Structures are given as C-alpha cells and as structure tokens.
Coordinates of N, CA and C in Angstrom, one line a residue:
Chain A
X1 N 114.1 97.6 88.0 CA 112.9 97.2 88.6 C 111.6 96.9 88.1
X2 N 111.4 96.3 86.6 CA 109.8 96.2 87.3 C 109.5 96.8 87.3
X3 N 108.6 97.5 86.1 CA 107.8 98.2 86.8 C 106.0 97.6 86.1
X4 N 104.7 98.0 86.6 CA 103.7 98.2 86.5 C 103.6 99.4 85.7
X5 N 102.7 99.7 85.2 CA 102.2 100.2 84.4 C 101.2 100.8 83.9
X6 N 100.3 102.1 84.3 CA 99.4 102.3 84.7 C 98.5 103.6 83.2
X7 N 97.4 103.6 82.9 CA 97.2 104.4 82.3 C 95.9 104.4 81.5
X8 N 95.2 106.0 82.0 CA 95.4 107.2 81.8 C 96.5 107.7 82.9
X9 N 97.2 108.7 83.6 CA 97.6 109.5 84.4 C 96.3 109.6 85.3
X10 N 96.3 110.3 84.5 CA 93.8 111.1 84.8 C 93.1 111.4 84.6
X11 N 92.4 110.1 83.9 CA 90.9 110.6 84.1 C 89.7 111.4 84.1
X12 N 88.5 111.6 83.4 CA 88.0 113.2 83.5 C 86.8 112.1 83.1
X13 N 85.9 111.9 83.4 CA 84.3 112.0 82.2 C 83.2 111.6 83.3
X14 N 82.3 112.0 82.6 CA 80.9 112.7 83.2 C 80.3 111.4 83.5
X15 N 79.0 112.1 84.4 CA 78.4 110.7 84.9 C 77.1 110.3 84.1
X16 N 77.1 108.6 84.1 CA 76.6 108.0 83.6 C 77.5 107.0 82.0
X17 N 78.8 107.5 82.0 CA 79.7 107.4 81.1 C 80.5 106.5 81.8
X18 N 80.8 105.8 80.4 CA 81.6 103.9 81.0 C 83.1 104.8 80.8
X19 N 83.8 104.1 81.6 CA 85.1 103.9 81.6 C 85.9 102.7 81.8
X20 N 87.2 103.3 81.0 CA 88.2 101.7 81.1 C 89.5 102.0 81.2
X21 N 89.6 101.9 82.3 CA 91.1 102.4 83.1 C 92.7 101.4 82.6
X22 N 93.5 101.2 82.2 CA 94.7 99.7 81.9 C 95.6 100.3 82.6
X23 N 96.1 98.4 82.5 CA 97.5 98.5 84.0 C 98.1 97.1 82.6
X24 N 99.5 97.3 82.7 CA 100.0 96.0 81.9 C 101.1 95.7 83.4
X25 N 100.4 94.7 83.8 CA 101.2 93.8 85.2 C 102.9 93.8 84.8
X26 N 103.0 93.2 85.8 CA 105.2 92.7 84.8 C 104.5 91.3 84.2
X27 N 105.6 91.3 83.5 CA 105.1 90.5 82.5 C 105.1 88.6 83.2
X28 N 106.5 88.8 84.6 CA 106.0 87.2 84.4 C 105.1 86.5 85.9
X29 N 104.3 88.0 85.9 CA 103.2 87.5 87.2 C 101.9 87.1 87.0
X30 N 101.8 86.5 88.1 CA 100.0 86.1 87.5 C 99.2 86.4 88.2
X31 N 99.0 87.4 89.6 CA 98.4 88.1 90.0 C 98.0 89.3 90.2
X32 N 96.9 89.6 89.7 CA 96.6 91.3 89.6 C 95.2 91.3 90.6
X33 N 95.8 93.0 91.0 CA 94.6 94.5 91.4 C 94.0 95.1 92.0
X34 N 93.3 95.3 91.6 CA 93.1 96.6 91.3 C 92.8 97.3 93.3
X35 N 93.0 98.0 93.2 CA 92.6 99.1 94.5 C 92.4 100.3 94.1
X36 N 91.5 100.8 95.4 CA 91.2 102.4 95.2 C 91.8 103.0 96.6
X37 N 91.0 104.2 95.8 CA 91.5 105.5 97.4 C 91.2 106.8 96.8
X38 N 90.1 107.0 97.7 CA 88.9 108.1 98.2 C 89.8 109.5 98.7
X39 N 89.8 110.5 97.9 CA 90.5 111.1 98.2 C 90.2 111.5 100.4
X40 N 91.4 111.1 101.0 CA 91.0 111.5 102.2 C 91.1 110.3 103.2
X41 N 91.0 109.5 102.1 CA 89.9 107.5 103.0 C 91.9 106.5 103.0
X42 N 90.4 105.8 102.9 CA 92.1 104.6 102.5 C 92.1 104.7 101.6
X43 N 93.4 102.9 101.4 CA 93.6 102.6 99.8 C 92.7 101.1 100.4
X44 N 91.8 100.6 98.8 CA 90.6 99.8 99.7 C 90.5 98.8 98.7
X45 N 90.7 97.5 98.7 CA 91.0 96.6 98.0 C 89.5 96.5 97.4
X46 N 90.1 96.2 96.1 CA 88.6 96.2 95.3 C 88.5 94.6 94.4
X47 N 89.7 94.0 94.3 CA 89.5 92.9 93.5 C 90.6 92.2 93.4
X48 N 91.0 91.0 92.6 CA 91.8 89.9 92.3 C 91.7 89.0 91.3
X49 N 92.7 89.1 90.3 CA 92.6 88.3 89.1 C 93.6 87.6 89.9
X50 N 92.9 85.4 88.9 CA 93.7 85.2 88.9 C 93.3 83.9 87.9
X51 N 94.0 84.0 86.8 CA 94.5 82.6 85.9 C 92.6 82.7 85.1
X52 N 92.7 84.2 84.5 CA 91.7 84.7 84.0 C 89.9 84.8 84.7
X53 N 90.6 84.5 86.2 CA 89.0 84.8 87.0 C 88.9 84.8 87.7
X54 N 88.3 86.2 88.5 CA 88.2 87.4 89.5 C 88.6 85.9 90.7
X55 N 89.4 86.2 91.2 CA 89.7 85.6 92.7 C 88.8 86.0 94.2
X56 N 89.1 86.9 94.4 CA 88.2 87.6 95.8 C 87.8 88.9 94.4
X57 N 87.2 89.4 95.5 CA 86.1 90.8 95.8 C 85.5 91.3 96.8
X58 N 86.5 92.7 96.6 CA 85.3 93.1 98.2 C 84.0 93.6 97.3
X59 N 83.0 94.0 99.1 CA 81.5 94.5 99.0 C 81.2 96.3 97.8
X60 N 82.4 96.8 97.6 CA 82.6 97.5 96.3 C 82.6 97.5 94.7
X61 N 83.8 96.3 95.1 CA 83.5 95.7 93.1 C 81.7 94.8 93.2
X62 N 80.9 95.6 93.0 CA 79.5 95.4 92.6 C 79.5 95.6 91.2
X63 N 78.0 96.0 90.6 CA 77.6 95.1 89.5 C 78.8 95.6 88.2
X64 N 78.6 97.4 89.0 CA 79.0 98.3 88.1 C 80.9 98.0 87.4
X65 N 81.0 97.1 88.1 CA 82.4 97.0 87.1 C 82.9 95.5 87.4
X66 N 83.9 95.2 86.1 CA 84.6 94.5 85.8 C 85.8 94.6 85.3
X67 N 86.3 93.5 85.7 CA 88.1 93.6 84.6 C 87.8 92.8 84.2
X68 N 89.1 92.5 83.2 CA 89.3 92.1 81.6 C 90.6 91.8 82.3
X69 N 91.4 90.5 81.1 CA 92.6 90.5 81.0 C 92.7 90.0 78.8
X70 N 92.5 90.6 78.4 CA 91.9 90.9 77.1 C 92.9 90.0 76.2
X71 N 94.2 90.5 76.4 CA 95.8 89.7 76.3 C 96.2 89.6 77.1
X72 N 97.8 88.7 76.5 CA 99.1 88.5 77.2 C 99.0 89.6 77.9
X73 N 98.7 91.1 78.7 CA 99.6 92.0 79.3 C 98.9 93.3 79.1
X74 N 97.6 93.2 79.3 CA 96.9 94.0 79.6 C 95.6 93.3 81.0
X75 N 95.6 94.1 81.1 CA 94.4 93.8 82.5 C 93.7 94.9 82.7
X76 N 92.5 95.1 82.2 CA 92.3 96.3 82.8 C 91.1 96.2 83.6
X77 N 90.0 97.5 83.9 CA 89.3 98.1 85.0 C 88.3 98.8 84.3
X78 N 87.6 98.2 84.5 CA 86.0 99.1 83.9 C 84.9 99.0 84.2
X79 N 84.2 100.6 84.7 CA 83.9 101.0 85.2 C 82.0 101.0 84.3
X80 N 81.3 100.8 84.3 CA 79.8 100.5 83.5 C 79.2 102.1 83.2
X81 N 78.8 102.2 84.1 CA 78.0 104.2 84.4 C 79.0 104.7 85.4
X82 N 79.6 105.7 85.8 CA 80.3 106.1 86.9 C 79.6 106.8 87.7
X83 N 79.7 106.9 89.0 CA 78.8 108.3 89.6 C 80.0 108.8 90.3
X84 N 79.2 110.4 91.1 CA 79.8 110.9 91.2 C 81.1 110.1 92.3
X85 N 80.2 109.1 93.7 CA 81.4 108.5 94.0 C 82.5 107.5 93.5
X86 N 82.4 107.6 92.0 CA 83.7 107.0 91.9 C 84.7 107.2 91.4
X87 N 85.0 108.4 91.8 CA 86.3 109.5 91.9 C 87.3 109.2 92.4
X88 N 88.4 108.6 92.6 CA 89.1 108.3 93.1 C 90.5 108.4 92.5
X89 N 91.4 107.9 93.0 CA 92.9 107.0 92.5 C 92.7 106.1 92.4
X90 N 92.6 105.2 91.0 CA 93.0 104.3 91.6 C 94.6 103.5 91.2
X91 N 94.4 101.9 91.8 CA 96.2 101.5 92.0 C 95.6 100.5 91.2
X92 N 96.8 99.9 90.0 CA 96.3 98.6 89.5 C 97.9 97.8 90.1
X93 N 97.7 96.8 90.5 CA 99.1 95.8 91.2 C 99.2 94.1 90.1
X94 N 100.5 94.1 90.7 CA 100.4 92.8 90.1 C 101.3 91.7 91.2
X95 N 101.5 90.2 91.4 CA 102.6 89.5 92.3 C 102.7 88.3 92.0
X96 N 103.9 87.8 91.7 CA 103.9 86.2 90.6 C 103.7 85.4 91.6
X97 N 103.7 85.8 93.1 CA 102.8 84.5 94.0 C 102.2 84.7 95.0
X98 N 101.1 83.9 95.5 CA 99.8 84.6 95.9 C 100.4 84.3 97.4
X99 N 100.2 84.7 98.6 CA 100.9 84.3 100.1 C 100.7 85.4 100.7
X100 N 100.7 85.0 102.2 CA 100.8 86.6 103.1 C 101.8 87.2 103.7
X101 N 102.6 87.1 102.7 CA 104.2 87.8 102.6 C 104.8 88.6 101.8
X102 N 102.9 88.2 100.9 CA 104.4 88.4 99.2 C 103.9 89.4 98.7
X103 N 105.2 90.2 97.9 CA 105.2 91.5 97.8 C 104.2 91.8 96.7
X104 N 103.5 92.9 96.4 CA 102.6 93.2 95.8 C 103.7 94.8 94.6
X105 N 103.4 95.2 93.1 CA 104.0 95.7 92.7 C 102.9 96.9 92.5
X106 N 103.2 97.8 92.6 CA 101.7 99.0 92.5 C 102.2 99.9 90.9
X107 N 101.1 100.2 90.4 CA 101.4 101.2 89.8 C 101.0 102.5 90.9
X108 N 101.2 103.1 89.6 CA 101.4 105.5 89.9 C 100.2 105.7 89.8
X109 N 99.1 104.7 89.4 CA 97.4 105.1 89.8 C 96.9 105.8 88.7
X110 N 96.1 105.7 88.3 CA 94.9 106.4 87.7 C 93.8 107.6 88.9
X111 N 94.7 108.6 88.1 CA 93.2 109.6 89.0 C 91.7 109.6 87.9
X112 N 91.0 109.1 88.3 CA 89.4 109.1 87.9 C 88.6 110.9 88.5
X113 N 88.3 111.5 87.6 CA 87.3 112.4 88.1 C 85.5 112.1 87.8
X114 N 85.1 112.3 88.4 CA 84.1 111.3 88.0 C 83.1 113.2 87.9
X115 N 82.8 114.0 86.5 CA 81.0 115.5 87.2 C 80.5 115.1 87.0
Chain B
X1 N 86.7 92.6 111.0 CA 87.4 92.3 109.6 C 89.1 92.9 110.0
X2 N 89.5 93.4 109.2 CA 91.1 93.8 109.3 C 90.9 95.1 109.4
X3 N 91.8 95.6 110.5 CA 92.1 97.4 109.5 C 92.7 97.6 110.1
X4 N 93.7 98.6 109.6 CA 94.8 99.9 110.1 C 94.8 101.0 110.4
X5 N 95.4 102.1 111.3 CA 94.9 102.3 111.7 C 96.6 103.3 111.9
X6 N 97.1 104.6 111.7 CA 97.8 104.9 111.1 C 97.9 107.0 111.7
X7 N 98.7 107.3 112.4 CA 98.8 108.7 112.2 C 98.2 109.2 111.2
X8 N 97.4 111.0 111.8 CA 97.4 111.4 110.7 C 98.3 112.7 109.7
X9 N 98.6 112.9 108.7 CA 99.5 114.0 108.7 C 98.4 115.3 107.8
X10 N 99.4 115.4 106.7 CA 100.5 116.0 107.0 C 101.9 115.8 108.7
X11 N 102.8 114.8 108.3 CA 103.9 115.5 109.9 C 104.9 116.0 108.9
X12 N 105.4 117.3 109.6 CA 106.2 117.6 109.6 C 107.6 117.9 110.1
X13 N 109.2 117.7 109.3 CA 110.6 117.8 110.5 C 110.9 118.7 110.1
X14 N 112.0 118.5 110.0 CA 114.0 119.9 109.8 C 114.4 118.5 108.9
X15 N 115.2 118.4 108.4 CA 116.2 117.7 107.3 C 117.0 117.0 109.7
X16 N 117.3 116.3 109.0 CA 118.6 115.0 110.3 C 117.3 115.1 111.8
X17 N 116.0 114.8 111.8 CA 115.1 114.2 112.7 C 115.0 113.4 112.3
X18 N 114.3 113.0 114.1 CA 114.2 111.8 113.7 C 112.6 111.9 113.8
X19 N 112.6 110.0 113.0 CA 111.0 110.5 112.8 C 109.7 109.0 113.9
X20 N 109.0 109.1 113.6 CA 108.0 108.0 114.2 C 107.0 108.2 113.4
X21 N 105.7 107.7 113.3 CA 105.0 106.8 112.2 C 104.1 106.3 112.6
X22 N 103.2 106.0 114.0 CA 102.2 105.1 114.5 C 101.6 104.3 113.4
X23 N 101.6 103.0 114.1 CA 100.7 102.4 112.7 C 100.4 101.5 113.9
X24 N 98.3 101.1 113.9 CA 98.3 99.8 114.9 C 97.4 98.7 114.0
X25 N 96.8 98.2 114.3 CA 96.3 97.3 113.6 C 95.5 95.7 114.9
X26 N 93.9 96.0 113.9 CA 93.4 94.4 113.7 C 93.4 93.4 113.4
X27 N 93.1 92.5 113.9 CA 93.5 91.1 112.6 C 93.3 90.4 113.1
X28 N 92.9 88.8 112.6 CA 92.3 87.9 113.0 C 94.0 86.5 112.4
X29 N 94.3 85.9 113.8 CA 95.5 84.9 112.7 C 96.8 85.9 113.1
X30 N 97.1 85.2 112.3 CA 99.1 87.0 112.9 C 99.0 86.9 111.2
X31 N 99.3 87.9 111.0 CA 99.1 88.9 109.4 C 100.6 88.4 109.3
X32 N 101.7 89.5 108.1 CA 101.9 89.9 107.9 C 102.1 90.9 107.8
X33 N 103.1 92.4 108.2 CA 102.7 93.8 108.2 C 103.3 94.2 107.3
X34 N 103.6 95.7 106.4 CA 103.6 95.8 105.7 C 103.9 97.4 105.2
X35 N 104.7 98.5 105.4 CA 105.0 99.8 105.1 C 105.2 100.0 103.3
X36 N 104.6 100.2 103.2 CA 104.7 101.3 101.3 C 105.2 102.3 101.4
X37 N 105.9 102.9 100.3 CA 106.0 104.6 99.7 C 105.7 104.8 99.2
X38 N 105.3 105.8 99.4 CA 105.3 106.5 97.8 C 105.2 108.1 97.1
X39 N 105.9 108.6 96.1 CA 107.2 109.4 96.1 C 106.1 109.8 94.6
X40 N 106.6 111.0 95.6 CA 105.0 112.4 93.9 C 105.3 111.8 92.9
X41 N 104.5 111.4 92.1 CA 104.0 110.9 91.0 C 104.2 109.1 90.3
X42 N 104.5 108.3 92.3 CA 105.5 107.3 92.1 C 104.0 106.6 91.7
X43 N 104.2 105.3 91.4 CA 103.7 104.1 92.6 C 103.7 103.4 94.4
X44 N 103.0 103.2 94.5 CA 103.3 102.3 96.2 C 104.4 101.4 96.1
X45 N 105.0 101.9 97.0 CA 106.6 100.9 96.2 C 106.2 100.4 97.8
X46 N 107.2 98.9 98.2 CA 107.4 98.1 99.1 C 108.6 98.6 99.9
X47 N 108.5 99.7 101.2 CA 110.0 99.7 102.1 C 110.1 98.7 102.4
X48 N 109.1 98.1 103.7 CA 109.6 97.1 104.6 C 109.5 96.2 104.5
X49 N 109.1 95.0 105.7 CA 108.0 94.5 106.1 C 108.2 93.2 106.6
X50 N 107.4 92.4 107.3 CA 107.5 91.6 108.9 C 106.7 90.6 108.7
X51 N 106.6 89.2 108.8 CA 105.9 88.3 108.3 C 105.9 88.0 109.9
X52 N 106.5 88.1 111.1 CA 105.8 87.5 112.3 C 106.3 88.0 113.4
X53 N 105.4 87.7 114.7 CA 105.9 88.6 115.9 C 107.1 88.7 116.3
X54 N 108.4 90.1 116.4 CA 109.2 90.8 117.6 C 110.3 90.8 116.1
X55 N 109.6 90.8 115.0 CA 110.3 90.7 113.4 C 110.9 92.2 113.6
X56 N 112.1 92.4 112.6 CA 112.0 93.7 112.6 C 112.7 93.6 110.9
X57 N 111.3 94.9 110.5 CA 111.7 94.6 108.9 C 112.3 96.8 108.8
X58 N 113.8 95.9 107.9 CA 114.9 97.5 107.7 C 114.9 97.2 106.3
X59 N 114.8 98.5 105.7 CA 115.4 98.6 104.8 C 115.5 100.8 104.7
X60 N 116.9 101.1 103.7 CA 117.4 103.0 103.2 C 116.9 103.3 104.7
X61 N 117.2 102.8 106.0 CA 117.4 103.5 106.9 C 116.4 104.2 108.0
X62 N 114.8 103.4 107.9 CA 114.5 102.8 108.3 C 113.7 101.3 108.8
X63 N 113.6 101.6 109.8 CA 113.1 100.7 110.6 C 111.3 100.1 111.4
X64 N 111.0 99.0 111.2 CA 109.7 98.4 111.8 C 109.5 98.0 113.2
X65 N 108.9 97.3 114.0 CA 109.4 96.0 114.3 C 107.2 95.2 114.7
X66 N 107.4 94.1 114.8 CA 105.8 93.7 114.6 C 105.9 93.4 115.8
X67 N 105.3 94.0 116.6 CA 104.8 94.7 118.4 C 103.0 92.9 118.7
X68 N 103.3 92.4 118.9 CA 102.3 91.4 118.8 C 100.8 91.7 120.4
X69 N 101.7 92.1 120.8 CA 101.1 93.0 122.1 C 100.8 94.0 122.2
X70 N 101.2 95.0 121.2 CA 100.5 96.0 121.1 C 100.0 96.1 120.1
X71 N 100.1 95.4 119.3 CA 99.2 95.4 117.5 C 99.8 96.5 117.1
X72 N 101.2 96.9 117.0 CA 101.3 97.6 116.8 C 102.8 97.7 115.3
X73 N 103.2 98.2 114.7 CA 103.9 98.3 113.0 C 104.5 99.5 113.4
X74 N 105.3 100.3 114.3 CA 106.1 102.1 114.3 C 106.8 101.8 113.3
X75 N 106.8 102.8 111.7 CA 108.1 103.1 111.9 C 108.8 104.5 112.2
X76 N 110.0 103.6 111.9 CA 111.5 105.0 112.3 C 112.4 104.9 112.3
X77 N 113.0 106.5 111.4 CA 114.6 106.7 110.6 C 115.2 107.2 112.1
X78 N 115.8 107.9 111.9 CA 117.0 108.1 113.5 C 117.7 109.2 112.8
X79 N 117.3 110.3 111.3 CA 118.1 110.8 111.2 C 117.3 110.9 108.8
X80 N 115.7 112.0 109.0 CA 115.2 111.9 107.5 C 115.8 112.9 107.3
X81 N 116.5 112.7 105.3 CA 116.9 113.8 104.6 C 115.2 114.0 103.9
X82 N 115.4 115.5 102.8 CA 114.3 116.2 102.0 C 114.3 114.9 101.4
X83 N 114.8 114.5 101.1 CA 114.5 112.7 99.9 C 113.6 111.6 99.9
X84 N 113.3 112.1 102.0 CA 112.7 111.0 102.6 C 110.5 111.6 102.2
X85 N 110.5 112.9 101.7 CA 109.1 113.5 102.1 C 109.1 112.0 100.5
X86 N 107.1 112.3 101.2 CA 106.7 111.2 100.7 C 105.4 110.8 101.4
X87 N 104.0 110.0 100.8 CA 103.3 109.3 101.7 C 103.5 107.5 102.3
X88 N 103.7 107.5 103.0 CA 104.1 106.4 104.1 C 102.6 105.4 103.9
X89 N 101.9 103.7 103.6 CA 101.3 103.5 104.2 C 101.8 102.1 104.9
X90 N 101.1 102.0 106.2 CA 100.9 100.9 106.6 C 100.1 99.8 106.2
X91 N 100.0 98.6 106.3 CA 99.6 97.7 106.0 C 99.7 96.4 106.4
X92 N 98.8 95.7 106.0 CA 98.4 94.4 106.6 C 98.0 93.1 105.7
X93 N 98.2 91.5 105.1 CA 97.6 90.8 105.4 C 97.7 89.4 106.4
X94 N 96.5 88.7 105.5 CA 96.2 88.5 106.4 C 95.3 86.9 106.1
X95 N 94.7 87.3 104.8 CA 95.1 86.3 103.5 C 95.0 84.6 103.5
X96 N 95.9 84.5 104.9 CA 96.1 82.6 104.6 C 95.8 81.7 103.1
X97 N 96.9 82.6 102.0 CA 97.3 81.7 101.4 C 95.6 82.2 100.2
X98 N 94.8 83.4 100.3 CA 93.4 83.8 99.7 C 93.8 85.0 98.7
X99 N 92.7 85.4 97.9 CA 93.6 86.7 97.9 C 93.0 87.9 97.1
X100 N 93.1 87.7 98.8 CA 92.4 89.5 98.6 C 93.8 90.5 99.0
X101 N 95.0 90.0 99.0 CA 95.3 91.0 99.0 C 95.5 92.2 100.5
X102 N 95.8 92.9 100.5 CA 96.1 94.0 101.3 C 95.2 95.2 102.7
X103 N 95.4 94.7 103.0 CA 94.7 96.4 104.4 C 95.2 97.0 104.6
X104 N 95.0 98.5 103.5 CA 95.5 99.9 103.9 C 95.1 100.9 105.4
X105 N 95.8 101.4 105.4 CA 95.7 102.5 106.3 C 96.0 103.4 105.8
X106 N 95.4 104.9 106.5 CA 95.0 105.6 105.5 C 96.8 106.6 104.5
X107 N 97.3 106.1 105.0 CA 98.5 107.1 104.7 C 99.0 108.1 105.4
X108 N 100.5 108.4 105.6 CA 100.5 109.2 106.4 C 101.7 110.1 105.8
X109 N 101.6 111.6 105.0 CA 102.6 112.3 104.0 C 103.5 112.9 104.7
X110 N 104.6 112.8 104.6 CA 106.1 113.0 105.9 C 106.4 114.3 104.6
X111 N 106.3 115.0 105.5 CA 106.7 116.4 104.5 C 108.7 117.2 105.4
X112 N 110.3 117.0 104.6 CA 110.9 116.7 105.9 C 111.9 118.1 104.8
X113 N 111.7 119.1 106.0 CA 112.2 120.8 105.5 C 113.7 120.9 105.4
X114 N 114.1 121.9 104.1 CA 115.5 121.8 104.5 C 116.4 122.5 105.3

C-alpha cells in the first residue's frame, strides 16, 4: 500500500529556533494535513491544505506556523520560533478526495523535542 | 464543538481474551466514525469506519457499531492476539465537505500478553 513519509523521525531543537518538518504525501493525493499530539493528550488538527493554499486551520495554528508545498512532492510544516510547548509528535496526512467518510493516510510522525 | 472520549489505557489482556475499548462522541449533525490503529514505529492506519447510524465497521476481527442513541462507537474483538498490541484511536469526521479533517480521542494503549 502507498505510504506517507515523514522526515526526520525525531527532531531536537533549542527554544527560539526555527524547525521545518517534512512530509511526502501519497503521489495522487490532493489534500494534505498536519496534526500533532502532545504527550498524553489528544491528536489535534492543525491545518489542511489544498490547491496550494490553506483550506482550514485550528486555533493552534498561529502566526508561528506555516505550511508549504515547495515542489510537486513535499509538504512542509515550519515553526518559526519554537516554544517548549511545541514539543509533540507531529503527523502528516493526505487524502485523495475530500469528504466526511474519506480515508486519511498518515505518516509515522516526527517527534519534536524543544529544549 | 466536536469531541471524542475514549477509555484511558493502558489496557492489558491475555491472548485470546475478549476486547472492548469504549468510545463516545459529541458532534453536531451526523458524523462519520473511525477507529485508527498505530503499531509501534508506524503511522496511524485506518482500522474500520462507519458512516451512518447502525452501520457496523469491521476489519481484522475487530468490529464497531455506530450507535446514535448512545453516541458511541465501541471497538470489540472476540479473541485478541499479541500482534494486536498497539495504540487505538477513535475519531470522527463532521466536516460536511469542509477540510478540517478528523477529531481524535486521546488513544488507548492495548498490551496483549502471551
């Protein structure tokens, strides 16, 4: 089965530094997402992306966050100035279509640790 | 707003035991309901889904029935195996054509002992 690929699997950074989390969605998918899970808490929606622009974003996705599809294959999440509370597992996902019952394919996640 | 509540883990069972992981939800309208599973070192994978009331989703011996009257979608399996050890996430989608994806529960860590 095709996979969503995320790199790196673990990222350690100092508070205030910029980080870029990378994802390669499934090639024929059109909708892309970022989710995060802080340790012990729920998986939370951050942002969705379609046709080279943000479709929806949550309250978590403030001005410190941005997403980009710099080429035909990568989908990135940038955090401009990391805070301790940004430490979490970040999941990328993609789907072919948009719909209430549509299946999302998830990557294995990037564990971000902000020190 | 939407929310999903699932039983806290870890849940530890012996092989061949019966499994139930409870999940209840709050949502407007008529959401679709999902169970995702995350095996160690892997991404979230769709295990099963149900898109309307009284639907039963099933896969790999797991089942869950969409119960609108109790707003529940409990996951069950009659006889678990060591290979079922993973984290299980209940989720709902109520985007109605929007792009806000899924609302997840916290996840339940299932440990099956031989």
